[in-house]
Amino acid sequence: MGALDEGHFNEELQNGVELDCLDLGFEDQPETVAIEDAVKVLLQGLGEDINREGLKKTPLRVAKALREGTKGYKQKAKDIVQSALFPEVGLDDAVGHAGGAGGLVIVRDLDLFSYCESCLLPFQVKCQIGYVPSGQRVVGLSKLSRVADVFAKRLQDPQRLADEICSALHHGIKPAGVAVILQCSHMQFPNVESLFLDSSRQGWVKALVHSGSGVFENNFADVWDDFLSLLKLRGINVDKTRMKDSKQQCWCPSQYSSSAEVTGPPIPGMVTAVTSILSSLGEDPSREELVRTPSRFVKWLMNFQNANLEMKLNAFACGRMDPLKQNGEVSLHKQIYTVLNVSFWSQCEHHLLPFHGVVHIGYYSAEEITPASKSRLQSMVHFYGFKLQVQERLTRQIAETASSLLGGDVMVVVEANHNCMISRGIEKFGSSTATIAVLGLFSSDPAVRAKFLQNIPTPASGGS
Amino acid sequence: MGALDEGHFNEELQNGVELDCLDLGFEDQPETVAIEDAVKVLLQGLGEDINREGLKKTPLRVAKALREGTKGYKQKAKDIVQSALFPEVGLDDAVGHAGGAGGLVIVRDLDLFSYCESCLLPFQVKCQIGYVPSGQRVVGLSKLSRVADVFAKRLQDPQRLADEICSALHHGIKPAGVAVILQCSHMQFPNVESLFLDSSRQGWVKALVHSGSGVFENNFADVWDDFLSLLKLRGINVDKTRMKDSKQQCWCPSQYSSSAEVTGPPIPGMVTAVTSILSSLGEDPSREELVRTPSRFVKWLMNFQNANLEMKLNAFACGRMDPLKQNGEVSLHKQIYTVLNVSFWSQCEHHLLPFHGVVHIGYYSAEEITPASKSRLQSMVHFYGFKLQVQERLTRQIAETASSLLGGDVMVVVEANHNCMISRGIEKFGSSTATIAVLGLFSSDPAVRAKFLQNIPTPASGGS
């Protein structure tokens, strides 16, 4: 174990978790304990050993994360707004509008995250808020952000979230009007079946919603044009025509998933456990929108069942990859070949939150592998992804298997976005992670490593 | 006062602040009270009435913001790391590196903010962290972010911040090595004199620093190339040659400010007050780097002295602007003219934190104003900026004065980045605000307003 011996290491783990708990103040509360018990049921339903080192504290971590991520249930927007209302005279009404009377005030590009009430997965939100002061009263600008956060930190649907932010600000500030635009991104809802049927199930489901009160109540009011023009100054282009029919169907991909029910025998204990989590968070599990949420969440979770894919995917493990050239004569000149941007989905075993991204595989070989072999690599990546995982282990496992399939000179780069980096009070929205595994020549020769890394194209956007 | 009468309004203000305090738990602590008293001295030194409505609760807000922004003094990185060390086997050493042994792990683009120990202004940080696990032990990825935050939330210098993050992670994780790269942005340090001497004093002072331990100790180690290549995959280009001589002079613009001392009679009470704030935050004001910090902060603050500029800038207020055409004949055809991207600096009176940005002025007139008149507009914007302000009032004041200078048909857009939106636990790094004032035709005719807004060019970058 290197510098630390095993005993010391475990003692530190113990102390650390306790200290961490004290920070957040949720420890020992009955709601936290109830969620912990429910998470243990879910882990066992996934076929996991809840005493495995990486999972020991997972129930506590999940409970804390969920309570932190839904703390909006305990907050009152009214209190927040009223702590920061300031008298501010406006222009003389006869000449125009500004200050505390009729001059539009906007805050752009607030990053929020929320939990989808339909499937319990987190979703990301870019929030744009505007209001038109009246009554010679303005609100501290940061309170627009705080109020948006109160409603984001609940189980939500985009349109309801927009409406609740708008309504709370309208009643709190009593302005001439409030406008809210949300650009929401929900991760796809893959499952083992659909991934192999439909490789386009990547990327994000997007929803653009808006809500307006007072002078913004009419979608065609000129003040909407002013608001949208000010967003455009920051490069935020909202298509006004798309805003007209925002009362669309539920956006959550769990609702249009090809197989609506949990495949295989249902595990009622798991569904009951999720229902009890909803209660512990302060929600009413019998609310119409939440009735089927527990079964949808369990359906998602069962994608990550221990060894779920073993039967379906074991083909990839059989022997070396076929080379592209089949002329019987093996070239003596070895070079670096690559398989780039292989997508994966996984579930962080520390927080039961999704992480996903791409895998780049490089191999040093005399011959390139066939397209069929590349497809086997994709299956292999799914095999290791669809588990409770940590990114470091995923990287190693892919590298070890790739090594046996492609020869010993292999390098693997895994790039991911972790939901556990944005929820749970961390809120590092733009961050991403990368891990490396190097075998054989890639381990011993930095120049070979560098050449592979240079071959990976930089994405046009910053990712995600 | 519109829907709320004055009494009700004040009562709400009172209740609201109390509720807000309870949230953070700093209320009534002797350190908070001591900072409040010091802030009152500063406000009085600026010539302000500390009982004015907008300032009444400013001492409490500043105290809470400073304590929140420096809470790292009370946190131990070791506790954070040790709560999330996980056993994770690596590859067999004979074949390569990955997992818990030698496979590089990085987290990219963590947004942090910190306080400059030289001048007490906040600065922003893009943080890149990598480490190479050893001893079959990995750390929870979010802990890299949490540890970085512990040291950012102190009074800092970029190089020390990088070194402290690196050292804490090295001692906590006991890996083969840790690498930290920080891209720091410090706002300029304008003062009334230099702004008129040197119009280039805008934008940001940048610093690029790095720190490495273990296998990263040698700047020329190949593992640095791997790290930089992985950053490049996200479009983060760090120039390795620029990293070589990071032990440069202090970056803080207060240190190379043209006039090193407070101009005018020094106000020793203010300097003493800032010194006492440093003590209350848990710092040692006699630490070498902090000895002159109070006088530098007071120098910055005195830029925003009430009516400081009155004497120097009153020229702008004399009469109408000169038209560009001087042929004695006034054109009858009116059109929209613009003066765009006039920069301003100001200080938020609610939090004593800077906000800055640009002002766009549109006017409907028969003739364009002369370059000399445009320069008078810049002076006018500075006049209203260099005060304790709120953005709504700044917008109105600029509009009212512009109206008297340019005729009654005027529109003003103020776009700003507020430090109070990133510090104080809000941490909305990408957000920005915009406010509008409309007079005369701009108030009554949406088409004229829309035309002006369309004339403002969208910046190539997202701003900041």
JSON list of N, CA and C in Angstrom, two decimals, chain A residues 321 335-344 358-364 368-369 373-382 384 394-395 397-407 409-415 435 437 439 442 452-453 455-457, chain B residues 233:
[
{"chain": "A", "resi": 321, "resn": "MET", "atom": "N", "xyz": [-8.04, -9.20, -32.12]},
{"chain": "A", "resi": 321, "resn": "MET", "atom": "CA", "xyz": [-8.81, -8.54, -33.16]},
{"chain": "A", "resi": 321, "resn": "MET", "atom": "C", "xyz": [-8.31, -8.96, -34.53]},
{"chain": "A", "resi": 335, "resn": "GLN", "atom": "N", "xyz": [3.02, 0.98, -36.70]},
{"chain": "A", "resi": 335, "resn": "GLN", "atom": "CA", "xyz": [2.73, 2.40, -36.50]},
{"chain": "A", "resi": 335, "resn": "GLN", "atom": "C", "xyz": [1.55, 2.55, -35.52]},
{"chain": "A", "resi": 336, "resn": "ILE", "atom": "N", "xyz": [1.23, 3.82, -35.19]},
{"chain": "A", "resi": 336, "resn": "ILE", "atom": "CA", "xyz": [0.14, 4.07, -34.24]},
{"chain": "A", "resi": 336, "resn": "ILE", "atom": "C", "xyz": [-1.18, 4.14, -34.99]},
{"chain": "A", "resi": 337, "resn": "TYR", "atom": "N", "xyz": [-2.13, 3.31, -34.59]},
{"chain": "A", "resi": 337, "resn": "TYR", "atom": "CA", "xyz": [-3.49, 3.42, -35.10]},
{"chain": "A", "resi": 337, "resn": "TYR", "atom": "C", "xyz": [-4.40, 3.88, -33.95]},
{"chain": "A", "resi": 338, "resn": "THR", "atom": "N", "xyz": [-5.54, 4.46, -34.31]},
{"chain": "A", "resi": 338, "resn": "THR", "atom": "CA", "xyz": [-6.41, 5.00, -33.26]},
{"chain": "A", "resi": 338, "resn": "THR", "atom": "C", "xyz": [-7.86, 4.64, -33.49]},
{"chain": "A", "resi": 339, "resn": "VAL", "atom": "N", "xyz": [-8.57, 4.49, -32.41]},
{"chain": "A", "resi": 339, "resn": "VAL", "atom": "CA", "xyz": [-10.04, 4.42, -32.42]},
{"chain": "A", "resi": 339, "resn": "VAL", "atom": "C", "xyz": [-10.48, 5.52, -31.48]},
{"chain": "A", "resi": 340, "resn": "LEU", "atom": "N", "xyz": [-11.08, 6.57, -32.03]},
{"chain": "A", "resi": 340, "resn": "LEU", "atom": "CA", "xyz": [-11.33, 7.78, -31.25]},
{"chain": "A", "resi": 340, "resn": "LEU", "atom": "C", "xyz": [-12.81, 7.96, -30.95]},
{"chain": "A", "resi": 341, "resn": "ASN", "atom": "N", "xyz": [-13.08, 8.71, -29.88]},
{"chain": "A", "resi": 341, "resn": "ASN", "atom": "CA", "xyz": [-14.45, 9.14, -29.55]},
{"chain": "A", "resi": 341, "resn": "ASN", "atom": "C", "xyz": [-15.45, 8.01, -29.44]},
{"chain": "A", "resi": 342, "resn": "VAL", "atom": "N", "xyz": [-15.05, 6.92, -28.79]},
{"chain": "A", "resi": 342, "resn": "VAL", "atom": "CA", "xyz": [-15.99, 5.85, -28.47]},
{"chain": "A", "resi": 342, "resn": "VAL", "atom": "C", "xyz": [-16.78, 6.29, -27.25]},
{"chain": "A", "resi": 343, "resn": "SER", "atom": "N", "xyz": [-18.10, 6.44, -27.40]},
{"chain": "A", "resi": 343, "resn": "SER", "atom": "CA", "xyz": [-18.86, 6.99, -26.28]},
{"chain": "A", "resi": 343, "resn": "SER", "atom": "C", "xyz": [-19.10, 5.94, -25.20]},
{"chain": "A", "resi": 344, "resn": "PHE", "atom": "N", "xyz": [-19.23, 6.40, -23.98]},
{"chain": "A", "resi": 344, "resn": "PHE", "atom": "CA", "xyz": [-19.57, 5.47, -22.89]},
{"chain": "A", "resi": 344, "resn": "PHE", "atom": "C", "xyz": [-20.53, 6.14, -21.92]},
{"chain": "A", "resi": 358, "resn": "VAL", "atom": "N", "xyz": [-16.20, 10.12, -23.62]},
{"chain": "A", "resi": 358, "resn": "VAL", "atom": "CA", "xyz": [-15.64, 9.37, -24.74]},
{"chain": "A", "resi": 358, "resn": "VAL", "atom": "C", "xyz": [-14.33, 8.70, -24.34]},
{"chain": "A", "resi": 359, "resn": "VAL", "atom": "N", "xyz": [-14.04, 7.63, -25.05]},
{"chain": "A", "resi": 359, "resn": "VAL", "atom": "CA", "xyz": [-12.80, 6.88, -24.87]},
{"chain": "A", "resi": 359, "resn": "VAL", "atom": "C", "xyz": [-12.00, 6.96, -26.17]},
{"chain": "A", "resi": 360, "resn": "HIS", "atom": "N", "xyz": [-10.71, 7.26, -26.04]},
{"chain": "A", "resi": 360, "resn": "HIS", "atom": "CA", "xyz": [-9.82, 7.21, -27.19]},
{"chain": "A", "resi": 360, "resn": "HIS", "atom": "C", "xyz": [-8.84, 6.06, -26.97]},
{"chain": "A", "resi": 361, "resn": "ILE", "atom": "N", "xyz": [-8.71, 5.21, -27.95]},
{"chain": "A", "resi": 361, "resn": "ILE", "atom": "CA", "xyz": [-7.81, 4.06, -27.83]},
{"chain": "A", "resi": 361, "resn": "ILE", "atom": "C", "xyz": [-6.75, 4.15, -28.92]},
{"chain": "A", "resi": 362, "resn": "GLY", "atom": "N", "xyz": [-5.50, 4.06, -28.51]},
{"chain": "A", "resi": 362, "resn": "GLY", "atom": "CA", "xyz": [-4.41, 4.02, -29.48]},
{"chain": "A", "resi": 362, "resn": "GLY", "atom": "C", "xyz": [-3.69, 2.68, -29.36]},
{"chain": "A", "resi": 363, "resn": "TYR", "atom": "N", "xyz": [-3.23, 2.13, -30.48]},
{"chain": "A", "resi": 363, "resn": "TYR", "atom": "CA", "xyz": [-2.45, 0.88, -30.42]},
{"chain": "A", "resi": 363, "resn": "TYR", "atom": "C", "xyz": [-1.32, 0.94, -31.43]},
{"chain": "A", "resi": 364, "resn": "TYR", "atom": "N", "xyz": [-0.25, 0.33, -31.08]},
{"chain": "A", "resi": 364, "resn": "TYR", "atom": "CA", "xyz": [0.94, 0.32, -31.93]},
{"chain": "A", "resi": 364, "resn": "TYR", "atom": "C", "xyz": [1.01, -1.04, -32.57]},
{"chain": "A", "resi": 368, "resn": "GLU", "atom": "N", "xyz": [-3.98, -2.23, -39.11]},
{"chain": "A", "resi": 368, "resn": "GLU", "atom": "CA", "xyz": [-5.18, -1.66, -38.53]},
{"chain": "A", "resi": 368, "resn": "GLU", "atom": "C", "xyz": [-6.24, -2.74, -38.40]},
{"chain": "A", "resi": 369, "resn": "ILE", "atom": "N", "xyz": [-7.11, -2.58, -37.37]},
{"chain": "A", "resi": 369, "resn": "ILE", "atom": "CA", "xyz": [-8.17, -3.58, -37.19]},
{"chain": "A", "resi": 369, "resn": "ILE", "atom": "C", "xyz": [-9.35, -3.28, -38.12]},
{"chain": "A", "resi": 373, "resn": "SER", "atom": "N", "xyz": [-14.06, -5.21, -35.87]},
{"chain": "A", "resi": 373, "resn": "SER", "atom": "CA", "xyz": [-13.31, -5.23, -34.62]},
{"chain": "A", "resi": 373, "resn": "SER", "atom": "C", "xyz": [-13.51, -3.92, -33.84]},
{"chain": "A", "resi": 374, "resn": "LYS", "atom": "N", "xyz": [-13.61, -2.82, -34.58]},
{"chain": "A", "resi": 374, "resn": "LYS", "atom": "CA", "xyz": [-13.87, -1.54, -33.89]},
{"chain": "A", "resi": 374, "resn": "LYS", "atom": "C", "xyz": [-15.20, -1.59, -33.16]},
{"chain": "A", "resi": 375, "resn": "SER", "atom": "N", "xyz": [-16.17, -2.23, -33.79]},
{"chain": "A", "resi": 375, "resn": "SER", "atom": "CA", "xyz": [-17.47, -2.34, -33.16]},
{"chain": "A", "resi": 375, "resn": "SER", "atom": "C", "xyz": [-17.38, -3.23, -31.91]},
{"chain": "A", "resi": 376, "resn": "ARG", "atom": "N", "xyz": [-16.49, -4.21, -31.94]},
{"chain": "A", "resi": 376, "resn": "ARG", "atom": "CA", "xyz": [-16.29, -5.01, -30.73]},
{"chain": "A", "resi": 376, "resn": "ARG", "atom": "C", "xyz": [-15.67, -4.17, -29.62]},
{"chain": "A", "resi": 377, "resn": "LEU", "atom": "N", "xyz": [-14.79, -3.23, -30.00]},
{"chain": "A", "resi": 377, "resn": "LEU", "atom": "CA", "xyz": [-14.23, -2.34, -28.97]},
{"chain": "A", "resi": 377, "resn": "LEU", "atom": "C", "xyz": [-15.33, -1.50, -28.32]},
{"chain": "A", "resi": 378, "resn": "GLN", "atom": "N", "xyz": [-16.28, -1.01, -29.15]},
{"chain": "A", "resi": 378, "resn": "GLN", "atom": "CA", "xyz": [-17.40, -0.24, -28.59]},
{"chain": "A", "resi": 378, "resn": "GLN", "atom": "C", "xyz": [-18.18, -1.10, -27.59]},
{"chain": "A", "resi": 379, "resn": "SER", "atom": "N", "xyz": [-18.41, -2.36, -27.95]},
{"chain": "A", "resi": 379, "resn": "SER", "atom": "CA", "xyz": [-19.12, -3.24, -27.02]},
{"chain": "A", "resi": 379, "resn": "SER", "atom": "C", "xyz": [-18.34, -3.41, -25.72]},
{"chain": "A", "resi": 380, "resn": "MET", "atom": "N", "xyz": [-17.03, -3.52, -25.86]},
{"chain": "A", "resi": 380, "resn": "MET", "atom": "CA", "xyz": [-16.19, -3.70, -24.68]},
{"chain": "A", "resi": 380, "resn": "MET", "atom": "C", "xyz": [-16.28, -2.46, -23.78]},
{"chain": "A", "resi": 381, "resn": "VAL", "atom": "N", "xyz": [-16.26, -1.28, -24.38]},
{"chain": "A", "resi": 381, "resn": "VAL", "atom": "CA", "xyz": [-16.37, -0.04, -23.60]},
{"chain": "A", "resi": 381, "resn": "VAL", "atom": "C", "xyz": [-17.72, -0.01, -22.87]},
{"chain": "A", "resi": 382, "resn": "HIS", "atom": "N", "xyz": [-18.80, -0.40, -23.56]},
{"chain": "A", "resi": 382, "resn": "HIS", "atom": "CA", "xyz": [-20.11, -0.45, -22.89]},
{"chain": "A", "resi": 382, "resn": "HIS", "atom": "C", "xyz": [-20.10, -1.45, -21.74]},
{"chain": "A", "resi": 384, "resn": "TYR", "atom": "N", "xyz": [-17.70, -2.30, -19.76]},
{"chain": "A", "resi": 384, "resn": "TYR", "atom": "CA", "xyz": [-17.10, -1.77, -18.54]},
{"chain": "A", "resi": 384, "resn": "TYR", "atom": "C", "xyz": [-17.80, -0.50, -18.05]},
{"chain": "A", "resi": 394, "resn": "LEU", "atom": "N", "xyz": [-12.38, 2.17, -14.68]},
{"chain": "A", "resi": 394, "resn": "LEU", "atom": "CA", "xyz": [-12.89, 2.02, -16.04]},
{"chain": "A", "resi": 394, "resn": "LEU", "atom": "C", "xyz": [-11.74, 2.11, -17.05]},
{"chain": "A", "resi": 395, "resn": "THR", "atom": "N", "xyz": [-10.88, 3.07, -16.85]},
{"chain": "A", "resi": 395, "resn": "THR", "atom": "CA", "xyz": [-9.75, 3.28, -17.77]},
{"chain": "A", "resi": 395, "resn": "THR", "atom": "C", "xyz": [-8.82, 2.06, -17.76]},
{"chain": "A", "resi": 397, "resn": "GLN", "atom": "N", "xyz": [-9.53, -1.02, -16.82]},
{"chain": "A", "resi": 397, "resn": "GLN", "atom": "CA", "xyz": [-10.18, -2.22, -17.34]},
{"chain": "A", "resi": 397, "resn": "GLN", "atom": "C", "xyz": [-10.24, -2.20, -18.87]},
{"chain": "A", "resi": 398, "resn": "ILE", "atom": "N", "xyz": [-10.56, -1.05, -19.43]},
{"chain": "A", "resi": 398, "resn": "ILE", "atom": "CA", "xyz": [-10.59, -0.95, -20.89]},
{"chain": "A", "resi": 398, "resn": "ILE", "atom": "C", "xyz": [-9.19, -1.22, -21.45]},
{"chain": "A", "resi": 399, "resn": "ALA", "atom": "N", "xyz": [-8.18, -0.65, -20.77]},
{"chain": "A", "resi": 399, "resn": "ALA", "atom": "CA", "xyz": [-6.80, -0.81, -21.26]},
{"chain": "A", "resi": 399, "resn": "ALA", "atom": "C", "xyz": [-6.36, -2.27, -21.19]},
{"chain": "A", "resi": 400, "resn": "GLU", "atom": "N", "xyz": [-6.68, -2.92, -20.10]},
{"chain": "A", "resi": 400, "resn": "GLU", "atom": "CA", "xyz": [-6.25, -4.33, -19.96]},
{"chain": "A", "resi": 400, "resn": "GLU", "atom": "C", "xyz": [-6.87, -5.20, -21.04]},
{"chain": "A", "resi": 401, "resn": "THR", "atom": "N", "xyz": [-8.18, -4.99, -21.26]},
{"chain": "A", "resi": 401, "resn": "THR", "atom": "CA", "xyz": [-8.85, -5.82, -22.27]},
{"chain": "A", "resi": 401, "resn": "THR", "atom": "C", "xyz": [-8.37, -5.45, -23.67]},
{"chain": "A", "resi": 402, "resn": "ALA", "atom": "N", "xyz": [-8.23, -4.14, -23.92]},
{"chain": "A", "resi": 402, "resn": "ALA", "atom": "CA", "xyz": [-7.74, -3.71, -25.24]},
{"chain": "A", "resi": 402, "resn": "ALA", "atom": "C", "xyz": [-6.36, -4.30, -25.49]},
{"chain": "A", "resi": 403, "resn": "SER", "atom": "N", "xyz": [-5.56, -4.38, -24.46]},
{"chain": "A", "resi": 403, "resn": "SER", "atom": "CA", "xyz": [-4.22, -4.92, -24.60]},
{"chain": "A", "resi": 403, "resn": "SER", "atom": "C", "xyz": [-4.26, -6.37, -25.07]},
{"chain": "A", "resi": 404, "resn": "SER", "atom": "N", "xyz": [-5.18, -7.15, -24.50]},
{"chain": "A", "resi": 404, "resn": "SER", "atom": "CA", "xyz": [-5.24, -8.56, -24.90]},
{"chain": "A", "resi": 404, "resn": "SER", "atom": "C", "xyz": [-5.82, -8.71, -26.30]},
{"chain": "A", "resi": 405, "resn": "LEU", "atom": "N", "xyz": [-6.61, -7.72, -26.74]},
{"chain": "A", "resi": 405, "resn": "LEU", "atom": "CA", "xyz": [-7.23, -7.80, -28.06]},
{"chain": "A", "resi": 405, "resn": "LEU", "atom": "C", "xyz": [-6.33, -7.24, -29.16]},
{"chain": "A", "resi": 406, "resn": "LEU", "atom": "N", "xyz": [-5.52, -6.23, -28.78]},
{"chain": "A", "resi": 406, "resn": "LEU", "atom": "CA", "xyz": [-4.79, -5.45, -29.80]},
{"chain": "A", "resi": 406, "resn": "LEU", "atom": "C", "xyz": [-3.29, -5.62, -29.70]},
{"chain": "A", "resi": 407, "resn": "GLY", "atom": "N", "xyz": [-2.82, -6.52, -28.84]},
{"chain": "A", "resi": 407, "resn": "GLY", "atom": "CA", "xyz": [-1.39, -6.60, -28.60]},
{"chain": "A", "resi": 407, "resn": "GLY", "atom": "C", "xyz": [-1.04, -5.73, -27.42]},
{"chain": "A", "resi": 409, "resn": "ASP", "atom": "N", "xyz": [0.82, -3.11, -26.84]},
{"chain": "A", "resi": 409, "resn": "ASP", "atom": "CA", "xyz": [1.16, -1.67, -26.87]},
{"chain": "A", "resi": 409, "resn": "ASP", "atom": "C", "xyz": [-0.11, -0.86, -27.06]},
{"chain": "A", "resi": 410, "resn": "VAL", "atom": "N", "xyz": [-0.69, -0.45, -25.97]},
{"chain": "A", "resi": 410, "resn": "VAL", "atom": "CA", "xyz": [-2.00, 0.20, -26.01]},
{"chain": "A", "resi": 410, "resn": "VAL", "atom": "C", "xyz": [-2.01, 1.42, -25.10]},
{"chain": "A", "resi": 411, "resn": "MET", "atom": "N", "xyz": [-2.73, 2.44, -25.54]},
{"chain": "A", "resi": 411, "resn": "MET", "atom": "CA", "xyz": [-2.96, 3.60, -24.67]},
{"chain": "A", "resi": 411, "resn": "MET", "atom": "C", "xyz": [-4.44, 3.94, -24.70]},
{"chain": "A", "resi": 412, "resn": "VAL", "atom": "N", "xyz": [-4.98, 4.27, -23.53]},
{"chain": "A", "resi": 412, "resn": "VAL", "atom": "CA", "xyz": [-6.40, 4.60, -23.41]},
{"chain": "A", "resi": 412, "resn": "VAL", "atom": "C", "xyz": [-6.53, 5.95, -22.71]},
{"chain": "A", "resi": 413, "resn": "VAL", "atom": "N", "xyz": [-7.32, 6.84, -23.31]},
{"chain": "A", "resi": 413, "resn": "VAL", "atom": "CA", "xyz": [-7.67, 8.12, -22.66]},
{"chain": "A", "resi": 413, "resn": "VAL", "atom": "C", "xyz": [-9.18, 8.14, -22.49]},
{"chain": "A", "resi": 414, "resn": "VAL", "atom": "N", "xyz": [-9.63, 8.38, -21.27]},
{"chain": "A", "resi": 414, "resn": "VAL", "atom": "CA", "xyz": [-11.06, 8.51, -21.00]},
{"chain": "A", "resi": 414, "resn": "VAL", "atom": "C", "xyz": [-11.33, 9.95, -20.59]},
{"chain": "A", "resi": 415, "resn": "GLU", "atom": "N", "xyz": [-12.21, 10.60, -21.35]},
{"chain": "A", "resi": 415, "resn": "GLU", "atom": "CA", "xyz": [-12.61, 11.98, -21.02]},
{"chain": "A", "resi": 415, "resn": "GLU", "atom": "C", "xyz": [-14.06, 11.96, -20.59]},
{"chain": "A", "resi": 435, "resn": "THR", "atom": "N", "xyz": [-8.50, 10.66, -17.77]},
{"chain": "A", "resi": 435, "resn": "THR", "atom": "CA", "xyz": [-7.61, 9.65, -17.17]},
{"chain": "A", "resi": 435, "resn": "THR", "atom": "C", "xyz": [-6.90, 8.92, -18.29]},
{"chain": "A", "resi": 437, "resn": "ALA", "atom": "N", "xyz": [-4.39, 5.44, -19.38]},
{"chain": "A", "resi": 437, "resn": "ALA", "atom": "CA", "xyz": [-3.69, 4.17, -19.10]},
{"chain": "A", "resi": 437, "resn": "ALA", "atom": "C", "xyz": [-2.71, 3.93, -20.24]},
{"chain": "A", "resi": 439, "resn": "LEU", "atom": "N", "xyz": [0.23, 1.12, -21.79]},
{"chain": "A", "resi": 439, "resn": "LEU", "atom": "CA", "xyz": [0.81, -0.23, -21.71]},
{"chain": "A", "resi": 439, "resn": "LEU", "atom": "C", "xyz": [1.90, -0.39, -22.75]},
{"chain": "A", "resi": 442, "resn": "PHE", "atom": "N", "xyz": [3.77, 2.44, -25.08]},
{"chain": "A", "resi": 442, "resn": "PHE", "atom": "CA", "xyz": [3.19, 3.71, -24.67]},
{"chain": "A", "resi": 442, "resn": "PHE", "atom": "C", "xyz": [3.61, 4.08, -23.25]},
{"chain": "A", "resi": 452, "resn": "PHE", "atom": "N", "xyz": [0.38, 9.93, -30.14]},
{"chain": "A", "resi": 452, "resn": "PHE", "atom": "CA", "xyz": [-1.03, 9.52, -30.05]},
{"chain": "A", "resi": 452, "resn": "PHE", "atom": "C", "xyz": [-1.89, 10.68, -29.55]},
{"chain": "A", "resi": 453, "resn": "LEU", "atom": "N", "xyz": [-1.41, 11.35, -28.50]},
{"chain": "A", "resi": 453, "resn": "LEU", "atom": "CA", "xyz": [-2.21, 12.44, -27.92]},
{"chain": "A", "resi": 453, "resn": "LEU", "atom": "C", "xyz": [-2.42, 13.56, -28.94]},
{"chain": "A", "resi": 455, "resn": "ASN", "atom": "N", "xyz": [-2.72, 13.14, -32.03]},
{"chain": "A", "resi": 455, "resn": "ASN", "atom": "CA", "xyz": [-3.65, 12.66, -33.06]},
{"chain": "A", "resi": 455, "resn": "ASN", "atom": "C", "xyz": [-5.11, 12.85, -32.69]},
{"chain": "A", "resi": 456, "resn": "ILE", "atom": "N", "xyz": [-5.38, 13.06, -31.41]},
{"chain": "A", "resi": 456, "resn": "ILE", "atom": "CA", "xyz": [-6.78, 13.21, -30.99]},
{"chain": "A", "resi": 456, "resn": "ILE", "atom": "C", "xyz": [-7.23, 14.61, -31.35]},
{"chain": "A", "resi": 457, "resn": "PRO", "atom": "N", "xyz": [-8.27, 14.72, -32.19]},
{"chain": "A", "resi": 457, "resn": "PRO", "atom": "CA", "xyz": [-8.67, 16.07, -32.59]},
{"chain": "A", "resi": 457, "resn": "PRO", "atom": "C", "xyz": [-9.30, 16.84, -31.44]},
{"chain": "B", "resi": 233, "resn": "LEU", "atom": "N", "xyz": [-6.95, 18.98, -25.35]},
{"chain": "B", "resi": 233, "resn": "LEU", "atom": "CA", "xyz": [-8.16, 18.33, -25.85]},
{"chain": "B", "resi": 233, "resn": "LEU", "atom": "C", "xyz": [-9.41, 19.12, -25.50]}
]
